[in-house]
Amino acid sequence: KKIGFITGHISHEYYLPRFEGYLQAIKEETIPLDINLIKETEGGNKEEDVNAFEKLFSLKESPTAIFCANDARALNILEYCHAKNIKVPEEIAICGIDNNSEARLSNPPLTTVDTHLEKVGQMAVKFIIELMMERDFSNIKDILVEPELVIRGST
């Protein structure tokens, strides 16, 4: 019921939808929003991810789970937990998003959200080709590809 969120800058177009998903999920589960459980990092810097995790894990009421805005951050946290003998998922559950190839190879395998980026790309290209062939730009539409939770050993 206490879920930390480690992300890049929330205002960034890549991270904003992931943050909105985090907010939606805790709202649906009637979990109160605790701004202290949200940490932003620059990304690409393992040390920053670990520092964010240490701050969350050292709170008086530390989170029971950490959701990271991408698998790279989650794998950094998972590796740190392994090095510090923090048992995952017994002491803390960890989840990422992207379903990159390293996620299934980690120890334990990382639970993640598959955004189906390849399918998104295929659908976008198909849509652009259709637009160009029809030359009718009045029928612009949103295309939604549902993400999929891939449950593995880290939760």
XYZ file of N, CA, C and O in Angstrom, residues 2 4 8 16 23 26-27 31 35 55 58-61 70 74 77 99 102 116-117 120 123 132-133 137 145 147:
112
model
N 2.148 1.155 0.179
C 3.037 2.321 0.090
C 3.973 2.077 -1.089
O 4.893 1.285 -0.998
N 6.580 3.597 -3.761
C 7.476 4.661 -4.181
C 7.561 4.716 -5.696
O 7.307 3.726 -6.383
N 12.327 9.976 -14.120
C 13.027 11.141 -14.642
C 12.172 12.358 -14.316
O 11.226 12.279 -13.523
N 5.996 11.964 -18.170
C 4.695 12.449 -17.714
C 3.603 11.387 -17.805
O 2.881 11.166 -16.827
N -0.175 7.822 -10.750
C -1.245 8.515 -10.012
C -2.588 7.809 -10.185
O -3.332 7.644 -9.214
N -2.652 4.477 -8.049
C -2.844 4.626 -6.597
C -4.232 5.172 -6.289
O -4.827 4.808 -5.277
N -4.759 6.001 -7.182
C -6.119 6.509 -6.991
C -7.133 5.373 -7.069
O -8.041 5.285 -6.247
N -5.224 4.577 -2.523
C -4.003 4.798 -1.754
C -3.755 6.304 -1.750
O -3.717 6.923 -2.820
N 3.679 12.635 -1.508
C 4.686 13.250 -2.363
C 6.104 12.847 -1.960
O 7.015 12.860 -2.787
N 16.888 7.001 -0.059
C 16.035 7.977 0.626
C 14.656 7.389 0.899
O 14.094 7.572 1.983
N 14.819 4.500 3.541
C 15.171 4.917 4.899
C 14.075 5.737 5.578
O 14.236 6.153 6.731
N 12.974 5.972 4.884
C 11.856 6.689 5.508
C 11.343 5.911 6.712
O 11.407 4.676 6.734
N 10.812 6.645 7.677
C 10.270 5.988 8.878
C 9.255 4.923 8.480
O 9.260 3.816 9.007
N 8.378 5.257 7.559
C 7.443 4.282 6.984
C 7.848 4.094 5.529
O 7.294 4.718 4.634
N 11.294 3.336 -15.727
C 11.831 2.514 -16.808
C 12.591 1.334 -16.197
O 12.901 1.323 -15.003
N 14.921 0.445 -12.569
C 14.524 -0.694 -11.728
C 15.663 -1.698 -11.601
O 15.903 -2.236 -10.514
N 18.208 -0.479 -9.111
C 17.725 -0.680 -7.740
C 17.818 -2.159 -7.369
O 18.244 -2.509 -6.265
N 9.875 -3.475 -20.417
C 10.097 -4.889 -20.721
C 11.306 -5.063 -21.648
O 11.241 -5.734 -22.666
N 16.937 -7.204 -20.638
C 17.622 -7.458 -19.380
C 16.650 -7.783 -18.242
O 17.017 -8.431 -17.271
N 4.808 -2.392 -25.453
C 4.665 -2.861 -26.838
C 5.120 -1.799 -27.837
O 4.420 -1.493 -28.813
N 6.323 -1.245 -27.609
C 6.828 -0.177 -28.465
C 6.967 -0.605 -29.921
O 6.722 0.202 -30.828
N 3.610 -0.304 -31.417
C 3.286 1.118 -31.573
C 3.943 1.653 -32.843
O 3.309 2.346 -33.646
N 2.203 0.278 -35.985
C 0.900 0.908 -36.204
C 1.059 2.347 -36.685
O 0.288 2.819 -37.529
N -0.888 9.013 -46.323
C -0.222 9.479 -47.537
C -0.925 8.943 -48.791
O -1.029 9.661 -49.789
N -1.396 7.714 -48.730
C -2.065 7.132 -49.895
C -3.441 7.760 -50.119
O -3.846 8.005 -51.252
N -6.276 14.199 -44.741
C -5.696 14.489 -43.429
C -6.759 14.942 -42.416
O -6.434 15.400 -41.341
N -2.468 1.506 -27.790
C -1.944 0.158 -27.617
C -1.875 -0.074 -26.106
O -1.163 0.633 -25.395
N -0.887 -1.322 -22.595
C 0.292 -1.919 -21.965
C -0.090 -3.215 -21.270
O -1.271 -3.473 -21.008
